[in-house]
Amino acid sequence: MKVKINLLLLVGICSLSSCTSDSVSDLIEPDNQTAVTYTSRVKNIMDTYCIDCHGANQAAGDLALHTFANVRTAAANGSLLDRISRPGGSSGAMPAGGPRLSQNDINAIANWISANYPE
């Protein structure tokens, strides 16, 4: 009986310890009632997280993300969503050396891509 209780306790502790999140913002449900456009949401995300390294004057990796056309191209070829979706600290994860985008921001960009890049 004591072994069963200890086993259940161990399973419970392991289950609870595996429930984590990288940030509180990942736990917030996205607002799906507002259509995501480049000007309403995506541009702000790019300006906040990407422009310092991928702006007009400094395009790290030959990737500039300061215009709608450039962001759309990066999104269309899959590199934008791939890089921002990688776990923080992994190879190629963006933003490099910075905090990972919140899941809400990643979802907003994914929704923008799914909606065919509305400006």
PDB file of C-alpha atoms in Angstrom, residues 9 11 31 34 37 53 60-62 90 98 114:
ATOM      1  CA  LEU A   9       2.849  10.847  -5.330  1.00  0.00           C
ATOM      2  CA  VAL A  11       3.601  10.526 -10.772  1.00  0.00           C
ATOM      3  CA  ASP A  31      -8.206  38.058 -29.683  1.00  0.00           C
ATOM      4  CA  THR A  34     -10.186  41.312 -34.991  1.00  0.00           C
ATOM      5  CA  THR A  37      -3.486  43.140 -41.037  1.00  0.00           C
ATOM      6  CA  CYS A  53      18.772  44.136 -36.908  1.00  0.00           C
ATOM      7  CA  ALA A  60      21.359  41.245 -40.997  1.00  0.00           C
ATOM      8  CA  GLY A  61      21.516  38.127 -43.128  1.00  0.00           C
ATOM      9  CA  ASP A  62      20.522  40.250 -46.143  1.00  0.00           C
ATOM     10  CA  SER A  90      17.918  27.326 -30.405  1.00  0.00           C
ATOM     11  CA  GLY A  98      16.401  38.615 -27.433  1.00  0.00           C
ATOM     12  CA  SER A 114      -3.235  32.404 -43.473  1.00  0.00           C
TER      13      SER A 114
END
